[in-house]
């Protein structure tokens, strides 16, 4: 079964601090994604990657950076965290082969920026 | 702007009834429409999906009806069970990729 693991599960940060959210997948999927979930907005795409060493901007990339050092790992970095970045963040991996791509999501990281 | 819209925001049905969740989109290039189910404290999981070449997709008690001309689709949950209580997200993409645009979600509660 697909396995996407996010860490930490919960994080409290201070305004202006640096935050790194980590994601590991054991599915050997090429594609990985970072979404944030907010009430009234559903899930919005922040950054994504098509493979190790590549990162692409999603729909709301401002204030976020991403890093894909290996096939398995994909990190989301908030260099200067702001209260507006308080949210639940989901990582997903995708199997782009075949007729359609299914996304496999992790359990999420709840980030609170004070 | 919200390119994928869902209604209602929340829905309560009795066990055994049919729940109907609505979704509409704006981008004519969207041609793949998955529905994801999310339980509290978990990430979303793919429930059922449809491509724009079809007007109906059925999987057990879950059926998607798709109207390309009106840019609308709906998810019907027949014989609703308490275990179906969850938030359902309609999503769309212009190609078979993970760059999905999600709707706001519909929270479904099934009471017995």
XYZ file of C-alpha atoms in Angstrom, chain A:
114
model
C 0.000 0.000 0.000
C 1.079 3.541 -0.748
C 2.882 5.185 2.145
C 3.494 8.889 2.585
C 4.829 10.015 5.938
C 4.921 13.598 7.097
C 6.814 15.096 10.022
C 6.192 16.689 12.358
C 2.455 16.101 12.882
C 2.153 19.355 14.771
C 4.388 22.399 14.834
C 4.227 25.738 16.599
C 6.517 28.428 15.214
C 7.137 32.080 15.889
C 6.681 34.834 13.359
C 9.872 35.345 11.397
C 11.260 31.945 12.225
C 12.262 29.245 9.761
C 10.092 26.161 9.435
C 10.827 22.974 7.541
C 8.127 20.404 6.884
C 9.302 17.002 5.769
C 7.725 14.322 3.630
C 8.904 10.819 2.825
C 7.311 8.371 0.409
C 8.079 4.709 -0.078
C 6.048 4.313 -3.272
C 8.846 5.123 -5.688
C 6.600 7.725 -7.296
C 8.220 10.370 -9.436
C 5.751 13.126 -8.601
C 5.341 14.771 -5.220
C 3.170 17.682 -4.140
C 2.642 20.074 -1.254
C -0.860 21.390 -0.556
C -2.274 23.496 2.229
C -5.801 23.065 3.497
C -7.840 25.922 4.885
C -11.532 26.093 5.680
C -13.412 27.552 2.751
C -10.548 27.009 0.318
C -10.170 23.280 0.064
C -6.625 22.230 -0.804
C -4.330 24.579 -2.694
C -1.150 23.562 -4.466
C 2.028 25.217 -3.189
C 4.918 23.392 -4.893
C 5.417 20.153 -6.737
C 8.196 18.035 -8.138
C 8.573 15.619 -11.022
C 11.661 13.959 -9.636
C 14.799 14.336 -7.590
C 16.394 17.729 -8.035
C 13.314 19.356 -9.572
C 10.791 21.704 -8.009
C 8.014 23.697 -9.632
C 5.766 26.463 -8.376
C 2.151 25.675 -7.803
C -0.761 28.066 -7.468
C 0.273 29.748 -4.190
C 4.106 29.550 -3.935
C 4.776 32.947 -2.356
C 6.524 32.625 1.006
C 7.433 28.965 0.428
C 10.380 27.085 -0.969
C 10.635 23.401 -1.755
C 13.450 20.904 -1.935
C 13.541 17.429 -3.517
C 16.926 15.944 -2.641
C 15.936 12.395 -3.488
C 13.127 10.326 -4.974
C 11.777 9.642 -1.490
C 11.988 13.040 0.200
C 10.296 16.354 -0.461
C 10.511 19.276 1.965
C 8.572 22.501 2.277
C 10.479 25.429 3.715
C 9.103 28.609 5.208
C 12.100 30.931 5.515
C 10.222 33.668 7.390
C 7.033 32.256 8.811
C 3.998 34.516 9.114
C 0.667 33.981 10.934
C -1.097 33.753 7.534
C 0.798 30.505 6.972
C -1.011 28.869 9.863
C -2.688 25.920 8.181
C -2.709 22.181 7.705
C -0.156 21.061 5.144
C -0.451 17.883 3.117
C 2.183 16.133 1.088
C 1.216 13.729 -1.662
C 2.922 11.440 -4.112
C 1.525 10.476 -7.476
C 1.820 7.551 -9.828
C 1.712 9.276 -13.189
C 1.736 6.076 -15.163
C -1.318 4.549 -16.747
C -4.614 6.194 -17.527
C -4.786 8.546 -14.569
C -2.704 9.715 -11.697
C -3.859 8.924 -8.189
C -2.520 11.084 -5.401
C -1.571 9.424 -2.126
C -1.662 11.868 0.736
C 0.118 11.876 4.060
C -1.733 12.537 7.298
C -0.838 16.197 7.345
C 1.149 18.649 9.466
C -0.746 21.196 11.504
C 1.338 24.378 11.618
C 0.570 27.269 13.931
C 2.560 30.484 13.540
C 2.287 32.790 16.531
